Coordinates of C-alpha atoms in Angstrom, one line a residue:
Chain P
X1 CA 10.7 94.5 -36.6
X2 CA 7.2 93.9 -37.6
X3 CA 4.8 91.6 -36.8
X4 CA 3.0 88.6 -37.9
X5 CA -0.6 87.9 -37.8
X6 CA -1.1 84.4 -38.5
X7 CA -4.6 82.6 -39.3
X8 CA -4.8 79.1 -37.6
X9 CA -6.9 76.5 -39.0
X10 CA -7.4 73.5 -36.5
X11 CA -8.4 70.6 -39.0
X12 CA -10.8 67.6 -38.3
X13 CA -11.5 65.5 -41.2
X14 CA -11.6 67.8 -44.5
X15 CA -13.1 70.1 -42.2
X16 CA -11.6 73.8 -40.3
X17 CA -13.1 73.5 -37.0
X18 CA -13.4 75.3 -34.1
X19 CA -13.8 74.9 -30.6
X20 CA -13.4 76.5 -26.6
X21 CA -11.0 75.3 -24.3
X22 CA -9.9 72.8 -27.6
X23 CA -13.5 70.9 -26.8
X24 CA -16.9 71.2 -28.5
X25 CA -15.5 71.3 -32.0
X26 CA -17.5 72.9 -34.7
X27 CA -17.3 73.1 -38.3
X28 CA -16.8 76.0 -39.9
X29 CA -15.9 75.2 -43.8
X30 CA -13.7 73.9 -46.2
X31 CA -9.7 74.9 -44.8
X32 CA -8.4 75.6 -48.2
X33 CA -10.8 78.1 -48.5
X34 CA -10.1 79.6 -45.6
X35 CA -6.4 79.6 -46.3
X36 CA -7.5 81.2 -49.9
X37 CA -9.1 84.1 -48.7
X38 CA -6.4 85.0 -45.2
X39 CA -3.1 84.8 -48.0
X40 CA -5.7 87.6 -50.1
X41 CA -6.1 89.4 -47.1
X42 CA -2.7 89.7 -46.4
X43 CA -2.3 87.4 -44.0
X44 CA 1.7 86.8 -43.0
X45 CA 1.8 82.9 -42.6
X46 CA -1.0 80.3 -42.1
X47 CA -0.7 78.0 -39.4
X48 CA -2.6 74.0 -39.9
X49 CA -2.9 72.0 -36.9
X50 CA -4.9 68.7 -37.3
X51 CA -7.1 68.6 -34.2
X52 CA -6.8 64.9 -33.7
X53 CA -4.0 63.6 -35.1
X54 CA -2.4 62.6 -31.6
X55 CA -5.4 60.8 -31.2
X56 CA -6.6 58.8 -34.3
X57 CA -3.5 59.0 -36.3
X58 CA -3.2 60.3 -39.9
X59 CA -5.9 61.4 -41.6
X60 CA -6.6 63.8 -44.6
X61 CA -4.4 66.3 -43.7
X62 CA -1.4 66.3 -46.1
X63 CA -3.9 66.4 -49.1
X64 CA -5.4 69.6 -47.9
X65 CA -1.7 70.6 -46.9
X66 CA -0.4 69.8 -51.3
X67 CA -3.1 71.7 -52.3
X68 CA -3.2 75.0 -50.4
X69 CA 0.8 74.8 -51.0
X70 CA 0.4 74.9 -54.7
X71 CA -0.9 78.4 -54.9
X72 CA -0.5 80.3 -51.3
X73 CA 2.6 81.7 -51.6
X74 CA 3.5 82.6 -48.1
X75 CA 4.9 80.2 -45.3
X76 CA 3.0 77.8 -44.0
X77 CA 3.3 75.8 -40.8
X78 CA 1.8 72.1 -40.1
X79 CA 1.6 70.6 -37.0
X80 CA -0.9 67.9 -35.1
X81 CA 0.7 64.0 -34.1
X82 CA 4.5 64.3 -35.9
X83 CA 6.2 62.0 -33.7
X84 CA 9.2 61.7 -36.0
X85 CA 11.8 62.8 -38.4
X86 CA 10.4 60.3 -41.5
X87 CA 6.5 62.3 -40.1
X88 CA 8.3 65.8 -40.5
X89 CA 9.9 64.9 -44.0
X90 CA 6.4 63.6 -45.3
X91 CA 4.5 66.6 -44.4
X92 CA 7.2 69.0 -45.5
X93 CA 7.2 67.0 -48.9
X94 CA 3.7 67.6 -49.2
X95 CA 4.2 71.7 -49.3
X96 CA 4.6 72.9 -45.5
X97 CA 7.7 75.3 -44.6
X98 CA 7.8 74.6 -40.9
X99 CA 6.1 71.7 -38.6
X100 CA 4.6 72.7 -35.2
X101 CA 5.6 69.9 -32.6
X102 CA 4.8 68.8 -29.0
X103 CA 3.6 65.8 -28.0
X104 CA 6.3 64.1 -29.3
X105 CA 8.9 66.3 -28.1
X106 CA 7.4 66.5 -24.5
X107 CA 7.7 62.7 -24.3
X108 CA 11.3 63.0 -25.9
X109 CA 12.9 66.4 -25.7
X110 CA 15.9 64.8 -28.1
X111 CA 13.3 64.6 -31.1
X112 CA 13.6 69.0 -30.7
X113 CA 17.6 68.6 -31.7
X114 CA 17.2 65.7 -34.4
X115 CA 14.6 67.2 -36.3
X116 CA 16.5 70.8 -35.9
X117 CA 19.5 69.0 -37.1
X118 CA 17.8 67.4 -39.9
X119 CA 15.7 70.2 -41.3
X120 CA 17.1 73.4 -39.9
X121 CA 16.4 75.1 -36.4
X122 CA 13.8 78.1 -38.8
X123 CA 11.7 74.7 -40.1
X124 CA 10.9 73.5 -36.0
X125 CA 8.0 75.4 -34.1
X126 CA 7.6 73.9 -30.6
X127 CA 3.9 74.3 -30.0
X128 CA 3.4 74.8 -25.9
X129 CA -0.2 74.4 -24.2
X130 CA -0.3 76.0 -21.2
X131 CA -3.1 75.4 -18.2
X132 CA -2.3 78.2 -15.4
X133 CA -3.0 76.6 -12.1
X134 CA -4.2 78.2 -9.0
X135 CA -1.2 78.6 -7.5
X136 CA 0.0 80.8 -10.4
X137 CA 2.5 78.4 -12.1
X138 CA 1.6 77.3 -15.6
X139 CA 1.6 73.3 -16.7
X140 CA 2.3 72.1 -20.4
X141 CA -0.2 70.1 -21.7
X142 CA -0.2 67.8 -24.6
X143 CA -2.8 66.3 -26.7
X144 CA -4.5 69.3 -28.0
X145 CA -5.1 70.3 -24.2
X146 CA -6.5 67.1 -22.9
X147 CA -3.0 65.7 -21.3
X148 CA -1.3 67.0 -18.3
X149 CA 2.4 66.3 -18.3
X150 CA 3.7 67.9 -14.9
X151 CA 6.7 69.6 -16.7
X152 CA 6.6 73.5 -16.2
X153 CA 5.9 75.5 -19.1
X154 CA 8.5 78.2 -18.7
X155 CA 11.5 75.6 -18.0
X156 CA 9.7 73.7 -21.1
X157 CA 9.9 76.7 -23.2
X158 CA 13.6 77.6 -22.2
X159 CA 14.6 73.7 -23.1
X160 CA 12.9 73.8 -26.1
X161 CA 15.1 77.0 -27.1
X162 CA 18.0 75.0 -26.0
X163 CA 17.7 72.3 -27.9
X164 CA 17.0 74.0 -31.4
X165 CA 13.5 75.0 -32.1
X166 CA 13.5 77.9 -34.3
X167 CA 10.3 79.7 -33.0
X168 CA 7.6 78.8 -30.3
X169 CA 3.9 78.6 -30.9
X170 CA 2.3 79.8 -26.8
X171 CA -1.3 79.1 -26.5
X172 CA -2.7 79.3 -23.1
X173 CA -5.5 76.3 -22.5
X174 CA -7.5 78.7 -20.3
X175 CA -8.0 81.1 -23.0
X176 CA -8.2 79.4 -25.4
X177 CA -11.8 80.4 -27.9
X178 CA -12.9 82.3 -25.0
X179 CA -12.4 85.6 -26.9
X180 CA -11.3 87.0 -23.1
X181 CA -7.7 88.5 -24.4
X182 CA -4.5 86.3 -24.9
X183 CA -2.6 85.2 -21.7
X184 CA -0.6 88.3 -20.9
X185 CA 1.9 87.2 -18.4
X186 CA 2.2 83.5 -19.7
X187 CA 3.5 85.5 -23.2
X188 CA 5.5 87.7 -21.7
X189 CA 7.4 85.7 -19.5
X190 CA 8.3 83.2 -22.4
X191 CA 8.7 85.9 -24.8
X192 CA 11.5 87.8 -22.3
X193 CA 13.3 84.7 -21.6
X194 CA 14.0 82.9 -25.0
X195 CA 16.0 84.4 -28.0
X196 CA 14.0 82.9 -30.5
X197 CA 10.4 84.1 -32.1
X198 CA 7.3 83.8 -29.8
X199 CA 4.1 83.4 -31.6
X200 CA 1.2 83.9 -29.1
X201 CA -2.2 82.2 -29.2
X202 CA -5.4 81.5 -27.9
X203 CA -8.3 83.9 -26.5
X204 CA -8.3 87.1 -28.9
X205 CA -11.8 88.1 -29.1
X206 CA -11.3 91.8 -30.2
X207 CA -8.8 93.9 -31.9
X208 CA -7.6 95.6 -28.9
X209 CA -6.5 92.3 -27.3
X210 CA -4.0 91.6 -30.5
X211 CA -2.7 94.9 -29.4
X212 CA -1.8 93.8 -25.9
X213 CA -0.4 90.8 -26.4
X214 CA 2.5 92.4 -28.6
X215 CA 2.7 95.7 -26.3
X216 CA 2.3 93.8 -22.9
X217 CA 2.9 90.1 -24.1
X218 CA 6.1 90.9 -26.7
X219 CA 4.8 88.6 -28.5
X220 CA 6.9 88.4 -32.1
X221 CA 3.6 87.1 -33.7
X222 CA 0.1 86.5 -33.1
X223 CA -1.7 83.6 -33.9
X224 CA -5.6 84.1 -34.8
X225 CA -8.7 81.8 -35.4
X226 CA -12.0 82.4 -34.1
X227 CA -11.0 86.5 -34.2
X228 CA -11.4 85.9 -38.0
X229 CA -12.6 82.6 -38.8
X230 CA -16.5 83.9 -38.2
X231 CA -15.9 87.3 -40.1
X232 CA -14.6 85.3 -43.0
X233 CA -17.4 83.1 -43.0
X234 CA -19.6 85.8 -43.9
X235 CA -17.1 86.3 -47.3
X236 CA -17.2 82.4 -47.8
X237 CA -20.7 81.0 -49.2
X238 CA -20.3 77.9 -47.2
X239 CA -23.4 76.6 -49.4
X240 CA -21.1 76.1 -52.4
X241 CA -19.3 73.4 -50.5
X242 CA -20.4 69.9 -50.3
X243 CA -19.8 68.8 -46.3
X244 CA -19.2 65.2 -45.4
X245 CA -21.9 64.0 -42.4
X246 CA -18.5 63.7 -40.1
X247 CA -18.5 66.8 -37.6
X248 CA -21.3 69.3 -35.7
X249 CA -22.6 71.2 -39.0
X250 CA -25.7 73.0 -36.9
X251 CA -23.2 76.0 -36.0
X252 CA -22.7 76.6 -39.9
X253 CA -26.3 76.5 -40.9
X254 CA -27.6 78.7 -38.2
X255 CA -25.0 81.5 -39.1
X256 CA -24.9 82.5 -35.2
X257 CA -23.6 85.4 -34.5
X258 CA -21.4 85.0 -31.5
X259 CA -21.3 88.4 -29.0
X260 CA -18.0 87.4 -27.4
X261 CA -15.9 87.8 -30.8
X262 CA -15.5 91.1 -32.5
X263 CA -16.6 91.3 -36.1
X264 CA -13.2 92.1 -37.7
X265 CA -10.6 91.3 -40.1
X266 CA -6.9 90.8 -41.2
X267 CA -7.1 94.7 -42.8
X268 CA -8.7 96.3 -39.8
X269 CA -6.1 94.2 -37.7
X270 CA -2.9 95.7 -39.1
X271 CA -4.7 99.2 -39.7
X272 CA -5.3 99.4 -36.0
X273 CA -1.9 98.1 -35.2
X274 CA 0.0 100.4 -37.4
X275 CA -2.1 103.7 -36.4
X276 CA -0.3 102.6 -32.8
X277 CA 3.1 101.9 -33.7
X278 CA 3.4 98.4 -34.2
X279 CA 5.0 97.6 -37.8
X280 CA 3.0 95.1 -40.1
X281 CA 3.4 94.0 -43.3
X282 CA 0.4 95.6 -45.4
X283 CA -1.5 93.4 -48.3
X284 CA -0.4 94.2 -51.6
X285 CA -2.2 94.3 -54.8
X286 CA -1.4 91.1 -57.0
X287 CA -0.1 92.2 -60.5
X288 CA -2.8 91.0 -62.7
X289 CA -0.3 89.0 -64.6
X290 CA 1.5 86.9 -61.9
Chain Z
X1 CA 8.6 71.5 -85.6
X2 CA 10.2 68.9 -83.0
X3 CA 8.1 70.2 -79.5
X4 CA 10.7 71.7 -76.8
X5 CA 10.5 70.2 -73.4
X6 CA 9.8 72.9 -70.5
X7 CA 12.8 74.7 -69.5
X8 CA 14.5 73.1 -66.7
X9 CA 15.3 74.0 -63.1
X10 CA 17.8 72.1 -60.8
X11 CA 16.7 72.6 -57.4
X12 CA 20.3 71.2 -55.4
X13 CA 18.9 68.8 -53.1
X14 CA 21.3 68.5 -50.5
X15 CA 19.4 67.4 -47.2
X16 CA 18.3 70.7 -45.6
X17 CA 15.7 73.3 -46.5
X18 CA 12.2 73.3 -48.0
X19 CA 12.9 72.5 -51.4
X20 CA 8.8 72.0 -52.1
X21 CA 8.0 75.6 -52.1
X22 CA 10.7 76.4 -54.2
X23 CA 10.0 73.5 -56.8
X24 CA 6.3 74.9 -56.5
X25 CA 7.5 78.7 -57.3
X26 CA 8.9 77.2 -60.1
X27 CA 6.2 75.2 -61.8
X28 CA 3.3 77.8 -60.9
X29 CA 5.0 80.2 -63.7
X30 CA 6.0 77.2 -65.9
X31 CA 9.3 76.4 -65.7
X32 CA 9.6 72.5 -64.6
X33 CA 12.1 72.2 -61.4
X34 CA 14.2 69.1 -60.5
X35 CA 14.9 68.4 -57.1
X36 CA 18.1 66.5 -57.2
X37 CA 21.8 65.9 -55.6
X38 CA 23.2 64.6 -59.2
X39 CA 25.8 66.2 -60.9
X40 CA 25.0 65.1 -64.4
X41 CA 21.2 66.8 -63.2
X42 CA 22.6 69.8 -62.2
X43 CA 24.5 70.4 -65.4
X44 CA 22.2 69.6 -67.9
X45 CA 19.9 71.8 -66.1
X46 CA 19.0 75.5 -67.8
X47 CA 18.9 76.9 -64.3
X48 CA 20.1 76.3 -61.1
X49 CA 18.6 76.8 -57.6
X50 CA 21.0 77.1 -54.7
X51 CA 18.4 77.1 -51.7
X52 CA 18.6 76.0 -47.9
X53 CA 18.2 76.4 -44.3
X54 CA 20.3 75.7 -41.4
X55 CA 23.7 75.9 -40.1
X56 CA 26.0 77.2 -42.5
X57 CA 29.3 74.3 -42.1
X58 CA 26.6 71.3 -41.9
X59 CA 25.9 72.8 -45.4
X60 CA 29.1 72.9 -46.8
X61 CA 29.9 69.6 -44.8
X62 CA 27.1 68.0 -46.9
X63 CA 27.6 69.8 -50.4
X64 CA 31.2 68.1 -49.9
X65 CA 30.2 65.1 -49.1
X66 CA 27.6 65.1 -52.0
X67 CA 30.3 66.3 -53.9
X68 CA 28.3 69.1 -55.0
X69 CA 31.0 72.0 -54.7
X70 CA 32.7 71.4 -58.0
X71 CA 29.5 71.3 -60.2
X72 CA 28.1 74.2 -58.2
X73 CA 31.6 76.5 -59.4
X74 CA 31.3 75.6 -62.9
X75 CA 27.8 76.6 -63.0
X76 CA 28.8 80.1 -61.9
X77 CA 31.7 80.5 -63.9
X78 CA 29.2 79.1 -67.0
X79 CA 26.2 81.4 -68.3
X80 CA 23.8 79.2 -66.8
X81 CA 21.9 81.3 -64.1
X82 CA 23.0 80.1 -60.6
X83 CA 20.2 81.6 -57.7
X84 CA 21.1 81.3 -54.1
X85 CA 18.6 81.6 -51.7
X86 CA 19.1 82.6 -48.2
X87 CA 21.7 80.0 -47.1
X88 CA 21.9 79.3 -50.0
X89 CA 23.3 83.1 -50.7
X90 CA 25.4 82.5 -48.0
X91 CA 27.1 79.3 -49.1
X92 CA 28.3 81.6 -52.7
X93 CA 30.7 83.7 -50.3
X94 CA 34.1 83.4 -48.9
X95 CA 34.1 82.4 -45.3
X96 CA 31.4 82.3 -42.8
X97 CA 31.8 82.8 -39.1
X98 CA 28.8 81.2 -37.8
X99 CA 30.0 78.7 -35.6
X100 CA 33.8 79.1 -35.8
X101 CA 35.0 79.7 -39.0
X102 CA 33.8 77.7 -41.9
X103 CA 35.0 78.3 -46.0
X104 CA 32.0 79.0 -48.5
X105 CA 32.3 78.7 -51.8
X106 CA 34.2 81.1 -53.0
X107 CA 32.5 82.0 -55.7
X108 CA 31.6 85.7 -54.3
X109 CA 34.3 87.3 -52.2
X110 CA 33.1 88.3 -49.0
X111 CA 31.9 87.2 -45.3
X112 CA 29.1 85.9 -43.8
X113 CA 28.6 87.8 -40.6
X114 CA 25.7 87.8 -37.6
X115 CA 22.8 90.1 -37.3
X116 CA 23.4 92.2 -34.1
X117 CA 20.2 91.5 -31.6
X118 CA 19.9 94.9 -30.4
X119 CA 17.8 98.0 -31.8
X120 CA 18.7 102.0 -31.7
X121 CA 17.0 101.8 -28.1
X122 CA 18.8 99.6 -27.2
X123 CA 16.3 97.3 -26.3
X124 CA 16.8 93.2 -27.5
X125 CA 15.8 92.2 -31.0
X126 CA 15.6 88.3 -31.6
X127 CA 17.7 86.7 -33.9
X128 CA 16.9 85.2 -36.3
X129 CA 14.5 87.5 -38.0
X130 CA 11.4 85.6 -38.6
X131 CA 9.4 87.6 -40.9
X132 CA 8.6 90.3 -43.3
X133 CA 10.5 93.3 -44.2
X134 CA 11.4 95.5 -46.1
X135 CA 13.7 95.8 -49.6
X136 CA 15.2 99.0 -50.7
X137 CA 16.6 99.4 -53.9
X138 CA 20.6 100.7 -53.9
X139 CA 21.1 100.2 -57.6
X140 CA 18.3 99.6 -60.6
X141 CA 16.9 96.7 -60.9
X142 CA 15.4 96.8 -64.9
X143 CA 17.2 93.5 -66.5
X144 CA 17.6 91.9 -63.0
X145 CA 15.9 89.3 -61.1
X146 CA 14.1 92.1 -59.2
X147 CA 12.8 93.8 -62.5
X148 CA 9.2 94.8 -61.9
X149 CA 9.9 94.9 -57.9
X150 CA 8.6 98.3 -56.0
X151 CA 11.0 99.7 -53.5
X152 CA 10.8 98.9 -50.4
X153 CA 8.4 95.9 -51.2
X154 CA 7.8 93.5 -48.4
X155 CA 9.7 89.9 -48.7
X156 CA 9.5 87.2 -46.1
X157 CA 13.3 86.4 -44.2
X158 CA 14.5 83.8 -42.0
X159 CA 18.2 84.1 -41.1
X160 CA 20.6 85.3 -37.9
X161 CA 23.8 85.8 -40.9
X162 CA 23.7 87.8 -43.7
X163 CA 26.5 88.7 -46.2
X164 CA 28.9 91.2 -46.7
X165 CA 30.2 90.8 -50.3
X166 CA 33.6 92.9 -51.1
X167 CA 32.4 94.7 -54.1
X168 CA 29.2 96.8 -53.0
X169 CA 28.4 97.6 -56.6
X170 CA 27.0 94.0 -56.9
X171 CA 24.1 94.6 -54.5
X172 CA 20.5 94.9 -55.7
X173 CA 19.2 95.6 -52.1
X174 CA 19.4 96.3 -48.7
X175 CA 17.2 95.8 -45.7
X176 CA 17.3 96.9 -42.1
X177 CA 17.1 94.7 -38.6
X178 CA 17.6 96.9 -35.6
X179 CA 20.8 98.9 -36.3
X180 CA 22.7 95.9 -38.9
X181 CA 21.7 97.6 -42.2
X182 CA 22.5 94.7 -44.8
X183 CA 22.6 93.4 -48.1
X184 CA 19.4 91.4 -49.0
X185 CA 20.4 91.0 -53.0
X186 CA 23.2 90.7 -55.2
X187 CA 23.8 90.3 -58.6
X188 CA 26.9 89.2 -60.5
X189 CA 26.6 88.1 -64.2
X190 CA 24.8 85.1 -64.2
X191 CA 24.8 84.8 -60.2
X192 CA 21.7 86.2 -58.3
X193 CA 21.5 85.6 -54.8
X194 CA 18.9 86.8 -51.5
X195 CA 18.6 86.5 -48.2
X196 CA 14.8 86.4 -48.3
X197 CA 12.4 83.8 -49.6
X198 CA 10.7 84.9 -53.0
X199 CA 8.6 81.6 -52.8
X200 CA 7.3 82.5 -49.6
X201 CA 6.6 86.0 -49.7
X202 CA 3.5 86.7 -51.4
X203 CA 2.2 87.2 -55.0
X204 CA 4.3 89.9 -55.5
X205 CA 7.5 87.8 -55.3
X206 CA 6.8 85.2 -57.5
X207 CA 8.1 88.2 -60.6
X208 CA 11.6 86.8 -59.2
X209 CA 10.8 83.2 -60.8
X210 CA 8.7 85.2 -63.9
X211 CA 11.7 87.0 -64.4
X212 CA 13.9 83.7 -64.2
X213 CA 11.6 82.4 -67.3
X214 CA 11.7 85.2 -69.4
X215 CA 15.7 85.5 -69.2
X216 CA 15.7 81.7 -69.6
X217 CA 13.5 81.9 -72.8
X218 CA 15.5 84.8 -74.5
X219 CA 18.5 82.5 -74.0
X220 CA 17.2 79.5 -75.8
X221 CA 15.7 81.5 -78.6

């Protein structure tokens, strides 16, 4: 089997953002540029989630979503405040192949089965936010992090199997933009107990950790941001774009370079990878007519 | 000279399955794509996409109900091309066993059968297959679909069945998940069908839909 890296671009505004511990937000560019350059790179699905969608409500997103799905040619997911079947259908209209949902299904675990039923177990990606607790045991959150909800995220993840979803999206709260290395046993334990696709996320901050979270983690996929997002800044001139006043811009101008992310990319990724065993789909060469 | 309209592609709209990225596929090499559940649509059409995800008897239950099966046979019996992608590959054959036992088609003899979830290890694969692998070429592909295609070029699946037609000489490709070695394409005549998304799976892919035009063109000039 081989696996997927997938870029994921949290969206605030018009904006791909970025933050720790889903706080602090900063602006990093335009997301369709983003998505541009990761489907070049070879990049094996893209993941949007709107950062504040369970928030504020709708916002920009499904125009970004129409026009990255008009020429990125490889499955893309959408997730951030769907809180129905009519929400799912409107974003998949706009271009998406799959919705990421939570909040939603947390408060009603039925909405996992309807909206399986009604678009297909391989369209629903249950997105689970864990917070490990001192004691060991790990909480699902909701809200982009900022909700407790008491339920348990291992008998959350087995439900959510149950009931239909076609993959699960793991990201472990603690980790998250830390760059400290993915949640190992938080993976692995959800990964061993569901039949379905994990895709594993939050706290890569070098190569090696993407590594462990498939070898220790079995993780199916990996989900990426900051690992890439401020290598591929460097490729984007962030200058050419024309940034609204919404959003902490100081990050973009200084160009920081931040120690506790690796400078790397989706080629070196799946080069490193594949020199250890792990299978990958490699980028090919567009045909200069297609 | 009176101008032509764009050659015209019926997506089958019936209730399941990203029918966006296929309409999209479609467009970005200039064919214009219809999604739609109407017969007369379907018909007038110059080509018609089979597509879908999901269980394979709430498919069939809704083509039936749509009353979609009848138009969908006289397409493949007629020169039009018919595609069928991934379920909708499925849906062309026999019987499926997902679920109990549910009739297809019927318009390619053969079963629908379940990926096995375990490798040569032994160890547990998960099923479905989520992702990207590999196709391998079991018969040339010049003149088809695939024309242009390297072997063993990467394509992007999501299924737990794949098919099992009766007459091997209609397969294009093959791909491998743990030990099930399987068909991935198929061509018959007019009918192409895959278990893989060529919407979805990169630059590469989108030759499929090229290839789609240029046989559609020939036949209208």
């Amino acid at each position: 089997m081989n696996i997927r890296i997938i870029p994921r671009l949290d969206i605030k505004g018009p904006n791909l953002v970025k933050g720790i511990h889903f706080e602090g937000l900063r602006v990093l560019g335009k997301p369709e540029r983003f998505a541009r350059y990761y489907y070049e790179q070879g990049a094996d699905e893209l993941i949007y989630l709107d950062a504040v969608a369970s928030l504020y409500g709708r916002n920009s997103l499904l125009e970004i979503v129409e026009r990255t799905a008009r020429d990125i040619f490889i499955p893309l997911t959408v997730g951030g405040g769907l809180r129905s079947v009519e929400d799912i259908r409107i974003v998949l209209r706009a271009g998406a192949d799959k919705v990421s949902i939570n909040t939603a299904a947390i408060g009603r675990p039925e909405f996992i089965q309807e909206a399986a039923k009604t678009f297909g177990s391989s369209t629903i990606v249950v997105s689970i936010e864990a917070i490990r607790r001192p004691d060991g045991t790990y909480e699902a959150y909701v809200d982009y992090g900022r909700q407790r909800t008491g339920v348990d995220a291992f008998a959350w993840a087995m439900r959510a199997a149950e009931l239909g979803a076609g993959e699960l999206l793991v990201t472990s709260i603690n980790k998250e933009g830390t760059g400290k290395g993915f949640d190992l046993e938080l993976t692995r334990r959800i990964a061993e107990a569901v039949p379905i696709p994990v895709i594993a996320a939050g706290g890569a901050g070098k190569i090696s950790d993407v590594h462990d979270v498939i070898a220790q983690g079995r993780a199916d996929a990996v989900c990426l941001a900051s690992l890439l997002h401020y290598n591929a800044l460097n490729h984007l001139r962030a200058e050419d774009d024309d940034y609204s006043q919404e959003g902490n811009i100081e990050f973009l101008r200084q160009r920081v370079r931040l120690s506790h992310i690796q400078d790397t990319s989706l080629p070196d990724i799946k080069a490193f990878l594949e020199a250890r065993g792990v299978g990958c789909r490699w980028r090919q060469p567009a045909p200069a007519n297609a | 000279m009176p101008e032509r309209k764009a050659l015209q592609v019926a997506v089958v709209d019936y209730g399941l399955g990203n029918l966006y990225s296929v309409k999209q596929a479609c467009e970005h090499v200039g064919l214009g794509a219809a999604i739609t559940s109407s017969k007369q649509e379907i018909l007038c059409s110059d080509a018609v996409i089979l597509p879908g995800v999901g269980a394979f008897g709430d498919a069939m239950a809704s083509l039936r109900r749509l009353d979609l099966t009848g138009v969908i046979r006289d397409i493949a019996l007629s020169a039009k091309p018919l595609l069928g992608i991934c379920l909708g590959m499925q849906l062309l054959m026999t019987e499926s066993c997902e679920f109990g036992r549910h009739q297809g088609l019927g318009i390619i003899t053969g079963t629908v059968e379940r990926l096995q979830s375990s490798d040569k290890g032994g160890r547990r694969l998960k099923v479905p297959q989520v992702g990207w692998n590999h196709i391998w070429r079991v018969r040339e592909w010049t003149g088809t679909p695939l024309g242009g295609l390297g072997d063993g070029d990467f394509m992007y699946f999501v299924h737990s069945y794949y098919v099992s037609p009766a007459d091997t000489g209609m397969i294009l490709s093959v791909s491998r998940y743990g030990v099930t070695q399987f068909c991935s394409s198929l061509q018959r005549r007019n009918i192409f069908a895959c278990q893989f998304h060529p919407e979805r799976s990169g630059q590469p892919a989108l030759r499929i839909y090229h290839n789609l035009k240029a046989l559609l063109e020939k036949a209208v000039s």
